[in-house]
Amino acid sequence: MGSHDLISIVPFIIIAFTAVLVMLMTALEQGRAGTFIITACGYGFSLVSICLIVPKVQPAQQIVPLLIIDGYSLFFIGLIIAASLALAALSYDYLKMHTARFGEYYVLFLTATLGAMVLAASSHFASFFLGLEILSLSLYVLVAYLYTTPRHLEAGIKYLVLSSVSTAFLLLGMALIYDRSGTMEFSGLIMRMPGLAPDLALAAGTVMVVAGIGFKLALVPFHMWAPDVYEGAPVPVAAFIATASKGAVFTVLTKFFTGGVIAEGGPLFIMFSVIAAATMFMGNFLALFQNNVKRLLAYSSIAQFGYLLVAFLSVRGMHITPVAFYLAAYFVMTIGAFGIVTLMADRDSDGDHLYAYAGLFFARPYLTAAFALMLLALAGMPLTMGLIGKLYIFAAGVASGLWFLVIVLAINSVIGLFYYIRVISIMFIRPEAGEIKLSGQRPSRTGCFLIAVLTIILVWLGIYPAPLVSIIQKLMGP
Amino acid sequence: MILTVVLIIPLIAAVVCLAPRFRSGAGARWTALAGMTAGLVITVVLFAGYQADHYALKPQRWLLETQAPWFPQLGISFHLAADGMSLLFVMLAALLGSMAVIASWTEIKESVGFFHFNLLLTLVGVIGVFLAIDLFLFYFFWELMLVPMFFLILSWGHENRIYAAVKFFIFTQAGGLFMLVSILGLAFTHQHATGVLSFDYPELIGTYMNGTTATLLLFGFLAAFLVKLPAVPFHTWLPEAHTHAPTGGSVILAGLLLKTGAYGLIRFAFPIFPDAASRLAPYGMILAVAGILYGAVMSFAQTDLKRLIAYTSVSHMGFVLLGISACNTIALHGVIIQIICHGIGTGALFMLAGTLQERIHTRELSRMGGLWAELPRMGGLWLFFALAALGLPGLGNFLGEFLVLLGSFAVSIAAAAIAATGFIFATVYALWMLWQVSFGPRRTTGDIADLSVREMLPLVVAVGLLIWIGLFPQSVIRTARQGLETLKATIEWHTPTRRSIGAPDKGMVDLKTQTAPKGLSGGYDGKP
């Protein structure tokens, strides 16, 4: 490992170093503002370092067999860090309401980010597993961080148990695949897998890996945990699970099941198609009459990953650009939506009851307008990144001739529209005079600023998406 | 360039309406009105300029065109263009937009700025739909109309507004999504054939595809256009939305949003899929005739004034669909006139219904009556617009429907004959409405004020326009003619069966042998 390699992993080093620093500060009982500022600086420096090393990693930079730093991984690492930064900022005011202990939260937040980054850069089963475990172990604690409330504790334990089971499956699957192929490197596997004689062990191994990944992505039928955990977790943590964690695992999915491995018409392809269709339908149907905003967003995020799978399966046409663009759009929309829920939260409730939002427009017009835009973006309406993302997914599906999935996607977009506009209707219906009562305190300034930034990004890239697309294509090829 | 301006003026006005100082009060109203009037003035100037040199059929395809790169990675550009037909429709949009602002002057009292923001944004979408000839841009504007209209119904609508708004949104969005799939399918079929990925309308015309592909792709477009038009049986969102929308919203819905469906059929569905479209045209005629009769009968059965007017739209849009399905010069001229006159006439009826509802706080016909004596001005206008709706000769609506019948007679005698009975039903429901509202015993108490000058002004303009179009249809026909000729030439040119076999099928007989040469030579002057 030369100095050049070290430069390539500077973003990782910065995050790890910041985690250690925050841990020391906590041990020395420093103030809570200090820990947040150090964390934010860590994320900021890491983001800057990514921009600086982009020119150095063309072509791809392999760091020992474990990590690969190329345009693809750097783009997603950048997204993950940006998302973490936003969520760390949102967490600050949320935590202030509930607890006095900040240090541990931010340490775990940083390690979770580190795990997600390792996932996005992994090129080997070992680093895949390592990243996943760093991420999951941090999340177990984060979900249950406000352990004095039974709800949070329950969610934490549920996530711990189910996630451990899925990890066990994943490990066994990896072992079986290794047994048949003799390699654990992705590049080697992608070359050898199509040539291997089909047998039970290989098939079982592949299915187990898919199950493990499917659990993390909350794909149907491995989705049961998502609404409960989202409901119980602190709002920013739920948003982290929905974006950074899922996004990181999805990058592994696109990296591993690519090219020859997921040949069109093959059994794996059919399996993923069925999962995609089921995920879209289940996610959307379960969200239809949901009265808890966090659960609704959980189901919506399940359905969104069904949409993403359509782009993922479009192996014949453009493949990576739609996935990357939609993930970026999904990050913005989801963090925006959860961010507003965070701002609605108060000491007693997480701002997740739908009717707490009734007539909100007439009390907080800007916040409501931003929420409406985020929801419309999730539904794929124009003037937002959501439409361009949908366009890309549809385009990928049509270009590859996946007509079945494209039609399912269209039907589901209509079903999905219903619950998004149901929330919007509730927010915009004028309440009877004197009936507006607000839950939550005045939204914090940081939170409002963050939502404003996200809304501007959402609309700007929705009207003029060319810059982001050209960045994606420069980094990953068309 | 001027097209971008036409599009941007209402957009700027919309954003200005959001300014905090305009949130309630007259500022937003005047801004909105100024924005729409400015758009109207520009389009009228363009129209007048075009009238000046109309006799020469110009060689170029578009009167005005502007193109800028937008999303080059997918071959999507910001491509606006107008021929005579688009120009007429944009003018209609600006006119009805101003009318809608005036109609909402006293009705809207809460969140005035946000109301006008939505109203103007809907109009931006409508105008964009009429001008965009990049298919993705078209879809963009198509969807853009929906969201603000949804908010208009949701926030300022009447009793059952949530249901109406959600139903409207979901129906039209469902159609729109299938159109998006078709647009993409078309673009990739084109890429497959030529190697160029493009969403540009002039590029996509004449894309070679086999019959099944063309039919399937056409179905996607039809899903959007027939829902929007609406054709029976996809009309169920319409009575709800029209009835529960605020007056301004109803005017825009009936006057413009329905027309985008007709425009889409004429501009996109037929020229891009000439073969498949002419194969499906007979079914279109059946739907059209069903719509004419069904709408008329349902209209007669209503007890809610706005619902009654809404169903007359279903009936009148049946004529539009009939004319488009017949697809010959006479019928298409009729369609254009019908679209414009129905937009103006129904817009005016909804405005009248709105002013009445503001006064007596009900839309129930059973609680009206006897208003003529007390409200002579309103009574006279009711009479006029009811007669326009039933197709009184001398007014534009009659001319439109007559030309449609004349054109479709050449294609299918049966369809034209049955559709003609629609006139009878129209007479029944229009006179019934008039009787219920203006005559008979008075069923309300208290003083009711007659129309104010503000309320009269747009209605008088509408009266003038309907008479003018009825008596001098030439200017409209002349303006639309070149665009329609080009479209028809495109359709004929790109229809391989007709070109190679040389024996035109039934639907095209008159089109090739009679009307097209006449139209091209300028011999046909559009007079019935």
mmCIF file of C-alpha atoms in Angstrom, chain A residues 109-399:
data_model
loop_
_atom_site.group_PDB
_atom_site.id
_atom_site.type_symbol
_atom_site.label_atom_id
_atom_site.label_comp_id
_atom_site.label_asym_id
_atom_site.label_seq_id
_atom_site.Cartn_x
_atom_site.Cartn_y
_atom_site.Cartn_z
ATOM 1 C CA PHE A 109 -23.247 8.216 13.557
ATOM 2 C CA LEU A 110 -19.702 8.595 12.268
ATOM 3 C CA THR A 111 -18.961 4.899 12.433
ATOM 4 C CA ALA A 112 -22.217 4.119 10.706
ATOM 5 C CA THR A 113 -21.196 6.473 7.929
ATOM 6 C CA LEU A 114 -17.796 4.804 7.779
ATOM 7 C CA GLY A 115 -19.459 1.422 7.400
ATOM 8 C CA ALA A 116 -21.651 2.710 4.588
ATOM 9 C CA MET A 117 -18.588 4.168 2.865
ATOM 10 C CA VAL A 118 -16.722 0.868 3.101
ATOM 11 C CA LEU A 119 -19.751 -0.852 1.570
ATOM 12 C CA ALA A 120 -19.835 1.572 -1.322
ATOM 13 C CA ALA A 121 -16.149 0.986 -2.004
ATOM 14 C CA SER A 122 -16.050 -2.734 -1.314
ATOM 15 C CA SER A 123 -14.742 -5.090 -3.937
ATOM 16 C CA HIS A 124 -14.489 -8.234 -1.879
ATOM 17 C CA PHE A 125 -16.812 -10.336 0.267
ATOM 18 C CA ALA A 126 -14.662 -9.552 3.281
ATOM 19 C CA SER A 127 -14.954 -5.804 2.930
ATOM 20 C CA PHE A 128 -18.627 -6.168 2.071
ATOM 21 C CA PHE A 129 -19.206 -8.002 5.316
ATOM 22 C CA LEU A 130 -16.949 -5.697 7.278
ATOM 23 C CA GLY A 131 -18.718 -2.603 6.046
ATOM 24 C CA LEU A 132 -22.124 -4.102 6.662
ATOM 25 C CA GLU A 133 -21.242 -5.011 10.222
ATOM 26 C CA ILE A 134 -19.741 -1.617 11.071
ATOM 27 C CA LEU A 135 -22.896 -0.047 9.707
ATOM 28 C CA SER A 136 -25.367 -2.402 11.372
ATOM 29 C CA LEU A 137 -23.721 -2.502 14.785
ATOM 30 C CA SER A 138 -23.746 1.277 14.928
ATOM 31 C CA LEU A 139 -27.358 1.356 13.841
ATOM 32 C CA TYR A 140 -28.505 -1.150 16.482
ATOM 33 C CA VAL A 141 -27.442 1.272 19.157
ATOM 34 C CA LEU A 142 -28.615 4.364 17.319
ATOM 35 C CA VAL A 143 -32.118 2.959 16.867
ATOM 36 C CA ALA A 144 -32.382 2.344 20.584
ATOM 37 C CA TYR A 145 -30.428 5.428 21.560
ATOM 38 C CA LEU A 146 -33.317 6.996 23.488
ATOM 39 C CA TYR A 147 -33.668 3.782 25.452
ATOM 40 C CA THR A 148 -35.804 5.237 28.206
ATOM 41 C CA THR A 149 -38.814 5.024 25.936
ATOM 42 C CA PRO A 150 -40.050 1.453 25.412
ATOM 43 C CA ARG A 151 -40.899 2.222 21.787
ATOM 44 C CA HIS A 152 -37.286 2.959 20.899
ATOM 45 C CA LEU A 153 -36.023 -0.032 22.799
ATOM 46 C CA GLU A 154 -38.458 -2.338 21.071
ATOM 47 C CA ALA A 155 -37.420 -1.062 17.671
ATOM 48 C CA GLY A 156 -33.769 -1.502 18.544
ATOM 49 C CA ILE A 157 -34.192 -5.096 19.652
ATOM 50 C CA LYS A 158 -36.330 -5.930 16.664
ATOM 51 C CA TYR A 159 -33.724 -4.523 14.323
ATOM 52 C CA LEU A 160 -30.923 -6.310 16.164
ATOM 53 C CA VAL A 161 -32.539 -9.737 16.066
ATOM 54 C CA LEU A 162 -33.812 -9.660 12.498
ATOM 55 C CA SER A 163 -30.706 -8.038 11.135
ATOM 56 C CA SER A 164 -28.468 -10.598 12.814
ATOM 57 C CA VAL A 165 -30.439 -13.422 11.270
ATOM 58 C CA SER A 166 -30.135 -11.869 7.837
ATOM 59 C CA THR A 167 -26.418 -11.353 8.333
ATOM 60 C CA ALA A 168 -26.061 -15.011 9.223
ATOM 61 C CA PHE A 169 -27.793 -15.943 5.986
ATOM 62 C CA LEU A 170 -25.548 -13.596 4.086
ATOM 63 C CA LEU A 171 -22.416 -15.144 5.605
ATOM 64 C CA LEU A 172 -23.526 -18.652 4.815
ATOM 65 C CA GLY A 173 -24.365 -17.588 1.278
ATOM 66 C CA MET A 174 -20.922 -16.070 0.834
ATOM 67 C CA ALA A 175 -19.301 -19.255 2.130
ATOM 68 C CA LEU A 176 -21.264 -21.419 -0.295
ATOM 69 C CA ILE A 177 -20.416 -19.214 -3.245
ATOM 70 C CA TYR A 178 -16.755 -19.221 -2.215
ATOM 71 C CA ASP A 179 -16.850 -22.981 -1.981
ATOM 72 C CA ARG A 180 -17.965 -23.298 -5.589
ATOM 73 C CA SER A 181 -16.111 -20.419 -7.207
ATOM 74 C CA GLY A 182 -12.932 -20.326 -5.202
ATOM 75 C CA THR A 183 -12.793 -16.555 -4.986
ATOM 76 C CA MET A 184 -14.225 -13.804 -2.862
ATOM 77 C CA GLU A 185 -13.345 -10.865 -5.061
ATOM 78 C CA PHE A 186 -16.224 -9.318 -6.973
ATOM 79 C CA SER A 187 -14.247 -9.020 -10.176
ATOM 80 C CA GLY A 188 -13.285 -12.680 -10.016
ATOM 81 C CA LEU A 189 -16.824 -13.737 -9.173
ATOM 82 C CA ILE A 190 -18.334 -11.739 -12.013
ATOM 83 C CA MET A 191 -16.005 -13.512 -14.412
ATOM 84 C CA ARG A 192 -16.422 -17.009 -13.030
ATOM 85 C CA MET A 193 -20.041 -17.169 -11.928
ATOM 86 C CA PRO A 194 -21.624 -17.407 -15.391
ATOM 87 C CA GLY A 195 -19.321 -20.287 -16.302
ATOM 88 C CA LEU A 196 -19.998 -22.381 -13.221
ATOM 89 C CA ALA A 197 -22.069 -25.487 -13.536
ATOM 90 C CA PRO A 198 -25.401 -24.857 -11.813
ATOM 91 C CA ASP A 199 -25.717 -26.843 -8.654
ATOM 92 C CA LEU A 200 -27.671 -26.688 -5.454
ATOM 93 C CA ALA A 201 -24.959 -25.206 -3.250
ATOM 94 C CA LEU A 202 -24.280 -22.348 -5.629
ATOM 95 C CA ALA A 203 -27.976 -21.654 -6.073
ATOM 96 C CA ALA A 204 -28.562 -21.760 -2.325
ATOM 97 C CA GLY A 205 -25.597 -19.480 -1.746
ATOM 98 C CA THR A 206 -26.826 -16.947 -4.269
ATOM 99 C CA VAL A 207 -30.339 -16.980 -2.861
ATOM 100 C CA MET A 208 -28.974 -16.469 0.644
ATOM 101 C CA VAL A 209 -26.869 -13.518 -0.461
ATOM 102 C CA VAL A 210 -29.914 -12.058 -2.175
ATOM 103 C CA ALA A 211 -31.928 -12.589 1.000
ATOM 104 C CA GLY A 212 -29.279 -10.860 3.087
ATOM 105 C CA ILE A 213 -29.131 -7.890 0.753
ATOM 106 C CA GLY A 214 -32.909 -7.902 0.351
ATOM 107 C CA PHE A 215 -33.308 -7.597 4.090
ATOM 108 C CA LYS A 216 -31.094 -4.543 4.288
ATOM 109 C CA LEU A 217 -32.958 -2.964 1.379
ATOM 110 C CA ALA A 218 -36.345 -3.972 2.839
ATOM 111 C CA LEU A 219 -37.380 -5.655 -0.381
ATOM 112 C CA VAL A 220 -40.502 -7.790 -0.264
ATOM 113 C CA PRO A 221 -40.628 -10.428 1.296
ATOM 114 C CA PHE A 222 -37.902 -9.240 3.667
ATOM 115 C CA HIS A 223 -39.572 -5.927 4.443
ATOM 116 C CA MET A 224 -41.491 -6.576 7.663
ATOM 117 C CA TRP A 225 -39.002 -4.892 9.948
ATOM 118 C CA ALA A 226 -38.922 -1.573 8.124
ATOM 119 C CA PRO A 227 -42.121 0.148 9.314
ATOM 120 C CA ASP A 228 -41.661 -0.923 12.936
ATOM 121 C CA VAL A 229 -38.056 0.144 13.067
ATOM 122 C CA TYR A 230 -38.720 3.440 11.295
ATOM 123 C CA GLU A 231 -41.565 4.164 13.665
ATOM 124 C CA GLY A 232 -39.526 3.384 16.749
ATOM 125 C CA ALA A 233 -36.189 4.874 15.784
ATOM 126 C CA PRO A 234 -35.343 8.536 16.347
ATOM 127 C CA VAL A 235 -36.435 10.341 13.166
ATOM 128 C CA PRO A 236 -32.934 11.226 11.884
ATOM 129 C CA VAL A 237 -31.819 7.640 12.434
ATOM 130 C CA ALA A 238 -34.813 6.368 10.507
ATOM 131 C CA ALA A 239 -33.832 8.717 7.716
ATOM 132 C CA PHE A 240 -30.272 7.393 7.888
ATOM 133 C CA ILE A 241 -31.493 3.820 7.540
ATOM 134 C CA ALA A 242 -33.705 4.834 4.616
ATOM 135 C CA THR A 243 -30.980 6.698 2.748
ATOM 136 C CA ALA A 244 -27.320 6.128 3.599
ATOM 137 C CA SER A 245 -27.707 2.540 4.759
ATOM 138 C CA LYS A 246 -29.996 1.413 1.947
ATOM 139 C CA GLY A 247 -28.061 3.395 -0.645
ATOM 140 C CA ALA A 248 -24.761 1.824 0.373
ATOM 141 C CA VAL A 249 -26.170 -1.689 0.175
ATOM 142 C CA PHE A 250 -27.694 -0.906 -3.206
ATOM 143 C CA THR A 251 -24.299 0.087 -4.564
ATOM 144 C CA VAL A 252 -23.003 -3.357 -3.609
ATOM 145 C CA LEU A 253 -25.998 -4.903 -5.315
ATOM 146 C CA THR A 254 -25.329 -3.092 -8.590
ATOM 147 C CA LYS A 255 -21.632 -3.856 -8.323
ATOM 148 C CA PHE A 256 -22.006 -7.531 -7.618
ATOM 149 C CA PHE A 257 -25.022 -8.591 -9.655
ATOM 150 C CA THR A 258 -23.969 -7.090 -12.879
ATOM 151 C CA GLY A 259 -23.042 -7.994 -16.408
ATOM 152 C CA GLY A 260 -22.976 -11.749 -16.852
ATOM 153 C CA VAL A 261 -24.123 -12.670 -13.369
ATOM 154 C CA ILE A 262 -27.645 -11.439 -13.882
ATOM 155 C CA ALA A 263 -28.156 -12.463 -17.474
ATOM 156 C CA GLU A 264 -31.494 -11.456 -18.881
ATOM 157 C CA GLY A 265 -34.048 -14.239 -18.701
ATOM 158 C CA GLY A 266 -31.913 -16.236 -16.299
ATOM 159 C CA PRO A 267 -33.282 -17.493 -12.987
ATOM 160 C CA LEU A 268 -31.669 -14.684 -11.023
ATOM 161 C CA PHE A 269 -33.174 -12.143 -13.368
ATOM 162 C CA ILE A 270 -36.612 -13.649 -12.958
ATOM 163 C CA MET A 271 -36.193 -13.766 -9.221
ATOM 164 C CA PHE A 272 -35.275 -10.092 -9.097
ATOM 165 C CA SER A 273 -38.148 -9.191 -11.428
ATOM 166 C CA VAL A 274 -40.618 -10.919 -9.144
ATOM 167 C CA ILE A 275 -39.076 -9.243 -6.113
ATOM 168 C CA ALA A 276 -39.261 -5.857 -7.846
ATOM 169 C CA ALA A 277 -42.924 -6.234 -8.784
ATOM 170 C CA ALA A 278 -43.852 -7.563 -5.348
ATOM 171 C CA THR A 279 -41.904 -4.788 -3.628
ATOM 172 C CA MET A 280 -43.666 -2.097 -5.616
ATOM 173 C CA PHE A 281 -47.134 -3.507 -5.035
ATOM 174 C CA MET A 282 -46.672 -4.361 -1.368
ATOM 175 C CA GLY A 283 -44.986 -1.084 -0.489
ATOM 176 C CA ASN A 284 -47.637 0.983 -2.154
ATOM 177 C CA PHE A 285 -50.649 -0.995 -0.980
ATOM 178 C CA LEU A 286 -49.519 -1.024 2.619
ATOM 179 C CA ALA A 287 -48.940 2.710 2.519
ATOM 180 C CA LEU A 288 -52.386 3.499 1.150
ATOM 181 C CA PHE A 289 -54.301 4.107 4.369
ATOM 182 C CA GLN A 290 -51.411 4.579 6.723
ATOM 183 C CA ASN A 291 -52.046 7.215 9.373
ATOM 184 C CA ASN A 292 -48.547 7.328 10.749
ATOM 185 C CA VAL A 293 -46.261 9.491 8.668
ATOM 186 C CA LYS A 294 -43.107 7.589 9.615
ATOM 187 C CA ARG A 295 -44.681 4.263 8.676
ATOM 188 C CA LEU A 296 -46.005 5.816 5.500
ATOM 189 C CA LEU A 297 -42.542 6.988 4.566
ATOM 190 C CA ALA A 298 -41.212 3.538 5.426
ATOM 191 C CA TYR A 299 -43.622 1.864 3.015
ATOM 192 C CA SER A 300 -42.986 4.545 0.434
ATOM 193 C CA SER A 301 -39.267 3.885 0.723
ATOM 194 C CA ILE A 302 -39.925 0.176 0.202
ATOM 195 C CA ALA A 303 -41.822 0.994 -2.988
ATOM 196 C CA GLN A 304 -39.111 3.402 -4.122
ATOM 197 C CA PHE A 305 -36.560 0.613 -3.980
ATOM 198 C CA GLY A 306 -38.889 -1.459 -6.101
ATOM 199 C CA TYR A 307 -38.685 1.314 -8.702
ATOM 200 C CA LEU A 308 -34.908 1.333 -8.381
ATOM 201 C CA LEU A 309 -34.803 -2.386 -9.032
ATOM 202 C CA VAL A 310 -36.382 -1.759 -12.430
ATOM 203 C CA ALA A 311 -33.430 0.430 -13.367
ATOM 204 C CA PHE A 312 -31.087 -2.117 -11.830
ATOM 205 C CA LEU A 313 -32.565 -4.868 -13.996
ATOM 206 C CA SER A 314 -32.240 -2.833 -17.183
ATOM 207 C CA VAL A 315 -28.955 -4.434 -17.963
ATOM 208 C CA ARG A 316 -29.276 -4.030 -21.692
ATOM 209 C CA GLY A 317 -29.586 -0.276 -21.878
ATOM 210 C CA MET A 318 -28.322 2.504 -19.695
ATOM 211 C CA HIS A 319 -27.967 1.021 -16.337
ATOM 212 C CA ILE A 320 -25.825 2.986 -13.979
ATOM 213 C CA THR A 321 -26.867 6.555 -14.761
ATOM 214 C CA PRO A 322 -30.550 5.957 -13.927
ATOM 215 C CA VAL A 323 -29.633 4.176 -10.706
ATOM 216 C CA ALA A 324 -27.237 6.925 -9.679
ATOM 217 C CA PHE A 325 -29.610 9.731 -10.569
ATOM 218 C CA TYR A 326 -32.587 8.143 -8.902
ATOM 219 C CA LEU A 327 -30.609 7.385 -5.767
ATOM 220 C CA ALA A 328 -29.456 10.994 -5.620
ATOM 221 C CA ALA A 329 -33.048 12.181 -6.073
ATOM 222 C CA TYR A 330 -34.254 9.652 -3.518
ATOM 223 C CA PHE A 331 -31.694 10.909 -0.998
ATOM 224 C CA VAL A 332 -32.869 14.490 -1.425
ATOM 225 C CA MET A 333 -36.582 13.656 -1.260
ATOM 226 C CA THR A 334 -36.329 11.248 1.645
ATOM 227 C CA ILE A 335 -34.030 13.369 3.780
ATOM 228 C CA GLY A 336 -36.288 16.327 3.028
ATOM 229 C CA ALA A 337 -39.427 14.469 4.053
ATOM 230 C CA PHE A 338 -37.905 12.991 7.198
ATOM 231 C CA GLY A 339 -36.319 16.319 7.954
ATOM 232 C CA ILE A 340 -39.706 17.978 8.051
ATOM 233 C CA VAL A 341 -41.047 15.213 10.273
ATOM 234 C CA THR A 342 -38.081 15.887 12.562
ATOM 235 C CA LEU A 343 -38.973 19.557 12.694
ATOM 236 C CA MET A 344 -42.549 18.641 13.582
ATOM 237 C CA ALA A 345 -41.433 16.474 16.470
ATOM 238 C CA ASP A 346 -41.729 17.582 20.047
ATOM 239 C CA ARG A 347 -40.903 16.058 23.393
ATOM 240 C CA ASP A 348 -43.945 13.815 23.517
ATOM 241 C CA SER A 349 -44.437 12.674 19.966
ATOM 242 C CA ASP A 350 -42.269 12.216 16.942
ATOM 243 C CA GLY A 351 -44.544 14.389 14.811
ATOM 244 C CA ASP A 352 -45.616 11.258 13.045
ATOM 245 C CA HIS A 353 -49.368 11.299 13.413
ATOM 246 C CA LEU A 354 -50.951 12.256 10.139
ATOM 247 C CA TYR A 355 -53.647 14.412 11.675
ATOM 248 C CA ALA A 356 -51.050 16.495 13.454
ATOM 249 C CA TYR A 357 -50.486 17.850 9.965
ATOM 250 C CA ALA A 358 -54.099 18.882 9.325
ATOM 251 C CA GLY A 359 -54.302 22.438 8.092
ATOM 252 C CA LEU A 360 -50.585 22.874 8.590
ATOM 253 C CA PHE A 361 -50.380 25.044 5.503
ATOM 254 C CA PHE A 362 -52.226 27.822 7.234
ATOM 255 C CA ALA A 363 -49.864 27.823 10.176
ATOM 256 C CA ARG A 364 -46.516 27.163 8.516
ATOM 257 C CA PRO A 365 -46.888 27.775 4.792
ATOM 258 C CA TYR A 366 -43.241 27.465 3.784
ATOM 259 C CA LEU A 367 -42.569 24.295 5.703
ATOM 260 C CA THR A 368 -45.744 22.752 4.308
ATOM 261 C CA ALA A 369 -44.924 23.817 0.786
ATOM 262 C CA ALA A 370 -41.528 22.166 1.134
ATOM 263 C CA PHE A 371 -43.125 18.977 2.446
ATOM 264 C CA ALA A 372 -45.648 19.006 -0.390
ATOM 265 C CA LEU A 373 -42.817 19.383 -2.885
ATOM 266 C CA MET A 374 -40.934 16.468 -1.348
ATOM 267 C CA LEU A 375 -44.029 14.276 -1.497
ATOM 268 C CA LEU A 376 -44.811 15.327 -5.056
ATOM 269 C CA ALA A 377 -41.222 14.521 -5.946
ATOM 270 C CA LEU A 378 -41.608 11.065 -4.448
ATOM 271 C CA ALA A 379 -44.704 10.719 -6.633
ATOM 272 C CA GLY A 380 -42.667 11.825 -9.654
ATOM 273 C CA MET A 381 -44.312 15.131 -10.462
ATOM 274 C CA PRO A 382 -42.657 17.807 -12.601
ATOM 275 C CA LEU A 383 -40.481 20.671 -11.360
ATOM 276 C CA THR A 384 -38.746 18.227 -9.044
ATOM 277 C CA MET A 385 -35.916 15.728 -9.318
ATOM 278 C CA GLY A 386 -38.535 13.045 -8.829
ATOM 279 C CA LEU A 387 -39.835 13.426 -12.370
ATOM 280 C CA ILE A 388 -36.388 13.247 -13.946
ATOM 281 C CA GLY A 389 -35.577 10.221 -11.813
ATOM 282 C CA LYS A 390 -38.792 8.523 -12.878
ATOM 283 C CA LEU A 391 -38.080 9.449 -16.472
ATOM 284 C CA TYR A 392 -34.693 7.792 -16.216
ATOM 285 C CA ILE A 393 -36.101 4.634 -14.683
ATOM 286 C CA PHE A 394 -38.839 4.417 -17.277
ATOM 287 C CA ALA A 395 -36.297 5.118 -20.003
ATOM 288 C CA ALA A 396 -33.975 2.403 -18.720
ATOM 289 C CA GLY A 397 -36.837 -0.089 -18.551
ATOM 290 C CA VAL A 398 -38.178 0.757 -21.987
ATOM 291 C CA ALA A 399 -34.717 0.745 -23.570
#
